[in-house]
Amino acid sequence: MSWNFFDVFDAIIDVVELVTSGSGTSRSKSDRKSLNYDEKPQKKVSKRSRYFTEKISAGFIAAAAVLLSIVFKDPLPSENYTQTLIVASLIGTGISGLLFFVLSVMELYYFKNLFKLLLFSISTILLMTSVVLFIYFKSGVFIA
């Protein structure tokens, strides 16, 4: 009687599965061979509303409009305001880029078409820039 190493290993796995499952049923040899360990397990598909991206983008644009109206309600200080606006825009764009990177790593930054990508990206950049401007002009810490 010739014993193959894999047959012994298969018998040990069957015994371990029999003990751990408690029900006495184990997977057959063909089921175990059909598993492909290179494939990722299927993720649950979440049910989002139909216009989820558009709703989030509209909310970002509305929040940015409120913040910008608060910032520009009073006249800006005349000293280097163009440079201040450019630097705040670059900081807001950088923060948005960091947010996009984090969303990409979490596999949440994907879109079905280019319009949704541009709408979400532009609204996020606008919101972050308006938040930076709001903090800069309304905190009073940076203005002497």
PDB file of C-alpha atoms in Angstrom:
ATOM      1  CA  MET A   1       0.000   0.000   0.000  1.00  0.00           C
ATOM      2  CA  SER A   2       1.591   3.236  -1.143  1.00  0.00           C
ATOM      3  CA  TRP A   3       0.864   6.349   0.910  1.00  0.00           C
ATOM      4  CA  ASN A   4       1.119   9.701  -0.767  1.00  0.00           C
ATOM      5  CA  PHE A   5       1.983  12.696   1.414  1.00  0.00           C
ATOM      6  CA  PHE A   6      -0.971  14.665   0.077  1.00  0.00           C
ATOM      7  CA  ASP A   7      -3.403  11.836   0.854  1.00  0.00           C
ATOM      8  CA  VAL A   8      -2.227  11.827   4.471  1.00  0.00           C
ATOM      9  CA  PHE A   9      -2.473  15.596   4.614  1.00  0.00           C
ATOM     10  CA  ASP A  10      -5.993  15.427   3.140  1.00  0.00           C
ATOM     11  CA  ALA A  11      -7.049  12.883   5.758  1.00  0.00           C
ATOM     12  CA  ILE A  12      -5.705  15.100   8.555  1.00  0.00           C
ATOM     13  CA  ILE A  13      -7.630  18.095   7.186  1.00  0.00           C
ATOM     14  CA  ASP A  14     -10.826  16.016   7.015  1.00  0.00           C
ATOM     15  CA  VAL A  15     -10.429  14.946  10.641  1.00  0.00           C
ATOM     16  CA  VAL A  16      -9.755  18.520  11.787  1.00  0.00           C
ATOM     17  CA  GLU A  17     -12.786  19.808   9.873  1.00  0.00           C
ATOM     18  CA  LEU A  18     -14.907  17.024  11.335  1.00  0.00           C
ATOM     19  CA  VAL A  19     -13.894  17.961  14.867  1.00  0.00           C
ATOM     20  CA  THR A  20     -14.191  21.751  14.414  1.00  0.00           C
ATOM     21  CA  SER A  21     -17.439  21.834  12.446  1.00  0.00           C
ATOM     22  CA  GLY A  22     -19.388  19.702  14.869  1.00  0.00           C
ATOM     23  CA  SER A  23     -21.963  18.786  12.262  1.00  0.00           C
ATOM     24  CA  GLY A  24     -19.972  15.987  10.721  1.00  0.00           C
ATOM     25  CA  THR A  25     -20.048  17.385   7.213  1.00  0.00           C
ATOM     26  CA  SER A  26     -16.855  18.358   5.480  1.00  0.00           C
ATOM     27  CA  ARG A  27     -16.070  19.683   2.094  1.00  0.00           C
ATOM     28  CA  SER A  28     -15.218  17.187  -0.535  1.00  0.00           C
ATOM     29  CA  LYS A  29     -11.822  16.926  -2.154  1.00  0.00           C
ATOM     30  CA  SER A  30     -13.105  18.461  -5.392  1.00  0.00           C
ATOM     31  CA  ASP A  31     -14.509  21.481  -3.518  1.00  0.00           C
ATOM     32  CA  ARG A  32     -11.169  22.119  -1.889  1.00  0.00           C
ATOM     33  CA  LYS A  33      -9.324  21.856  -5.196  1.00  0.00           C
ATOM     34  CA  SER A  34     -11.727  24.230  -6.925  1.00  0.00           C
ATOM     35  CA  LEU A  35     -10.900  27.103  -4.570  1.00  0.00           C
ATOM     36  CA  ASN A  36      -8.826  29.788  -6.169  1.00  0.00           C
ATOM     37  CA  TYR A  37      -6.887  31.614  -3.503  1.00  0.00           C
ATOM     38  CA  ASP A  38      -5.653  34.292  -5.932  1.00  0.00           C
ATOM     39  CA  GLU A  39      -9.104  35.818  -6.209  1.00  0.00           C
ATOM     40  CA  LYS A  40     -10.301  38.419  -3.750  1.00  0.00           C
ATOM     41  CA  PRO A  41     -13.467  37.605  -1.840  1.00  0.00           C
ATOM     42  CA  GLN A  42     -16.571  39.262  -3.168  1.00  0.00           C
ATOM     43  CA  LYS A  43     -17.470  42.457  -1.361  1.00  0.00           C
ATOM     44  CA  LYS A  44     -21.016  43.285  -0.444  1.00  0.00           C
ATOM     45  CA  VAL A  45     -22.387  45.850  -2.833  1.00  0.00           C
ATOM     46  CA  SER A  46     -23.898  48.702  -0.894  1.00  0.00           C
ATOM     47  CA  LYS A  47     -27.177  50.124  -2.056  1.00  0.00           C
ATOM     48  CA  ARG A  48     -26.660  53.823  -2.624  1.00  0.00           C
ATOM     49  CA  SER A  49     -29.279  56.139  -3.879  1.00  0.00           C
ATOM     50  CA  ARG A  50     -29.314  56.845  -7.563  1.00  0.00           C
ATOM     51  CA  TYR A  51     -27.813  60.339  -7.412  1.00  0.00           C
ATOM     52  CA  PHE A  52     -25.526  59.912  -4.397  1.00  0.00           C
ATOM     53  CA  THR A  53     -22.485  61.657  -5.922  1.00  0.00           C
ATOM     54  CA  GLU A  54     -24.561  64.545  -7.213  1.00  0.00           C
ATOM     55  CA  LYS A  55     -26.199  65.049  -3.810  1.00  0.00           C
ATOM     56  CA  ILE A  56     -22.845  65.099  -2.008  1.00  0.00           C
ATOM     57  CA  SER A  57     -21.416  67.506  -4.585  1.00  0.00           C
ATOM     58  CA  ALA A  58     -24.437  69.811  -4.295  1.00  0.00           C
ATOM     59  CA  GLY A  59     -24.046  69.824  -0.518  1.00  0.00           C
ATOM     60  CA  PHE A  60     -20.359  70.714  -0.849  1.00  0.00           C
ATOM     61  CA  ILE A  61     -21.162  73.547  -3.277  1.00  0.00           C
ATOM     62  CA  ALA A  62     -23.903  74.895  -1.000  1.00  0.00           C
ATOM     63  CA  ALA A  63     -21.594  74.823   2.040  1.00  0.00           C
ATOM     64  CA  ALA A  64     -18.844  76.514   0.029  1.00  0.00           C
ATOM     65  CA  ALA A  65     -21.280  79.228  -1.120  1.00  0.00           C
ATOM     66  CA  VAL A  66     -22.310  79.942   2.468  1.00  0.00           C
ATOM     67  CA  LEU A  67     -18.710  80.103   3.663  1.00  0.00           C
ATOM     68  CA  LEU A  68     -17.613  82.305   0.755  1.00  0.00           C
ATOM     69  CA  SER A  69     -20.535  84.679   1.302  1.00  0.00           C
ATOM     70  CA  ILE A  70     -19.491  85.023   4.948  1.00  0.00           C
ATOM     71  CA  VAL A  71     -15.857  85.639   3.976  1.00  0.00           C
ATOM     72  CA  PHE A  72     -16.558  88.162   1.214  1.00  0.00           C
ATOM     73  CA  LYS A  73     -19.392  89.972   3.025  1.00  0.00           C
ATOM     74  CA  ASP A  74     -16.897  92.494   4.373  1.00  0.00           C
ATOM     75  CA  PRO A  75     -14.181  93.938   2.127  1.00  0.00           C
ATOM     76  CA  LEU A  76     -10.877  92.113   2.279  1.00  0.00           C
ATOM     77  CA  PRO A  77      -7.811  93.828   3.685  1.00  0.00           C
ATOM     78  CA  SER A  78      -6.078  95.660   0.855  1.00  0.00           C
ATOM     79  CA  GLU A  79      -2.636  94.388   1.796  1.00  0.00           C
ATOM     80  CA  ASN A  80      -1.603  91.419  -0.432  1.00  0.00           C
ATOM     81  CA  TYR A  81      -5.117  90.020  -0.830  1.00  0.00           C
ATOM     82  CA  THR A  82      -4.313  88.534  -4.258  1.00  0.00           C
ATOM     83  CA  GLN A  83      -1.368  86.626  -2.823  1.00  0.00           C
ATOM     84  CA  THR A  84      -3.530  85.508   0.105  1.00  0.00           C
ATOM     85  CA  LEU A  85      -6.244  84.204  -2.227  1.00  0.00           C
ATOM     86  CA  ILE A  86      -3.695  82.299  -4.332  1.00  0.00           C
ATOM     87  CA  VAL A  87      -2.024  80.721  -1.299  1.00  0.00           C
ATOM     88  CA  ALA A  88      -5.403  79.774   0.220  1.00  0.00           C
ATOM     89  CA  SER A  89      -6.444  78.204  -3.099  1.00  0.00           C
ATOM     90  CA  LEU A  90      -3.240  76.159  -3.226  1.00  0.00           C
ATOM     91  CA  ILE A  91      -3.690  75.019   0.383  1.00  0.00           C
ATOM     92  CA  GLY A  92      -7.317  74.038  -0.325  1.00  0.00           C
ATOM     93  CA  THR A  93      -6.242  72.135  -3.426  1.00  0.00           C
ATOM     94  CA  GLY A  94      -3.545  70.330  -1.438  1.00  0.00           C
ATOM     95  CA  ILE A  95      -5.988  69.319   1.290  1.00  0.00           C
ATOM     96  CA  SER A  96      -8.392  68.089  -1.384  1.00  0.00           C
ATOM     97  CA  GLY A  97      -5.621  66.080  -3.020  1.00  0.00           C
ATOM     98  CA  LEU A  98      -4.873  64.455   0.312  1.00  0.00           C
ATOM     99  CA  LEU A  99      -8.563  63.644   0.736  1.00  0.00           C
ATOM    100  CA  PHE A 100      -8.689  62.149  -2.773  1.00  0.00           C
ATOM    101  CA  PHE A 101      -5.646  60.013  -1.982  1.00  0.00           C
ATOM    102  CA  VAL A 102      -7.251  58.696   1.211  1.00  0.00           C
ATOM    103  CA  LEU A 103     -10.489  57.936  -0.650  1.00  0.00           C
ATOM    104  CA  SER A 104      -8.499  56.176  -3.359  1.00  0.00           C
ATOM    105  CA  VAL A 105      -6.676  54.011  -0.818  1.00  0.00           C
ATOM    106  CA  MET A 106     -10.025  53.127   0.762  1.00  0.00           C
ATOM    107  CA  GLU A 107     -11.280  52.277  -2.760  1.00  0.00           C
ATOM    108  CA  LEU A 108     -14.076  54.855  -2.566  1.00  0.00           C
ATOM    109  CA  TYR A 109     -12.768  57.240  -5.241  1.00  0.00           C
ATOM    110  CA  TYR A 110     -14.202  55.674  -8.384  1.00  0.00           C
ATOM    111  CA  PHE A 111     -16.849  57.037 -10.694  1.00  0.00           C
ATOM    112  CA  LYS A 112     -18.891  55.680 -13.550  1.00  0.00           C
ATOM    113  CA  ASN A 113     -18.337  58.656 -15.816  1.00  0.00           C
ATOM    114  CA  LEU A 114     -16.146  61.713 -16.191  1.00  0.00           C
ATOM    115  CA  PHE A 115     -18.920  64.173 -15.279  1.00  0.00           C
ATOM    116  CA  LYS A 116     -19.324  62.694 -11.795  1.00  0.00           C
ATOM    117  CA  LEU A 117     -15.565  62.711 -11.271  1.00  0.00           C
ATOM    118  CA  LEU A 118     -15.225  66.362 -12.273  1.00  0.00           C
ATOM    119  CA  LEU A 119     -18.302  67.471 -10.319  1.00  0.00           C
ATOM    120  CA  PHE A 120     -17.153  65.790  -7.114  1.00  0.00           C
ATOM    121  CA  SER A 121     -13.529  66.906  -7.471  1.00  0.00           C
ATOM    122  CA  ILE A 122     -14.312  70.545  -8.253  1.00  0.00           C
ATOM    123  CA  SER A 123     -16.907  70.804  -5.490  1.00  0.00           C
ATOM    124  CA  THR A 124     -14.474  69.305  -2.962  1.00  0.00           C
ATOM    125  CA  ILE A 125     -11.681  71.684  -4.008  1.00  0.00           C
ATOM    126  CA  LEU A 126     -14.081  74.631  -3.770  1.00  0.00           C
ATOM    127  CA  LEU A 127     -15.241  73.565  -0.306  1.00  0.00           C
ATOM    128  CA  MET A 128     -11.714  73.083   1.038  1.00  0.00           C
ATOM    129  CA  THR A 129     -10.583  76.420  -0.381  1.00  0.00           C
ATOM    130  CA  SER A 130     -13.563  78.200   1.171  1.00  0.00           C
ATOM    131  CA  VAL A 131     -12.871  76.519   4.533  1.00  0.00           C
ATOM    132  CA  VAL A 132      -9.246  77.708   4.411  1.00  0.00           C
ATOM    133  CA  LEU A 133     -10.349  81.249   3.509  1.00  0.00           C
ATOM    134  CA  PHE A 134     -12.977  81.235   6.268  1.00  0.00           C
ATOM    135  CA  ILE A 135     -10.432  80.133   8.855  1.00  0.00           C
ATOM    136  CA  TYR A 136      -7.863  82.635   7.589  1.00  0.00           C
ATOM    137  CA  PHE A 137     -10.045  85.740   7.465  1.00  0.00           C
ATOM    138  CA  LYS A 138     -12.507  85.094  10.275  1.00  0.00           C
ATOM    139  CA  SER A 139     -10.207  83.735  12.950  1.00  0.00           C
ATOM    140  CA  GLY A 140      -8.329  87.017  13.257  1.00  0.00           C
ATOM    141  CA  VAL A 141      -5.151  85.198  14.251  1.00  0.00           C
ATOM    142  CA  PHE A 142      -3.392  85.672  10.930  1.00  0.00           C
ATOM    143  CA  ILE A 143      -4.375  89.275  10.259  1.00  0.00           C
ATOM    144  CA  ALA A 144      -2.332  91.851  12.143  1.00  0.00           C
TER     145      ALA A 144
END
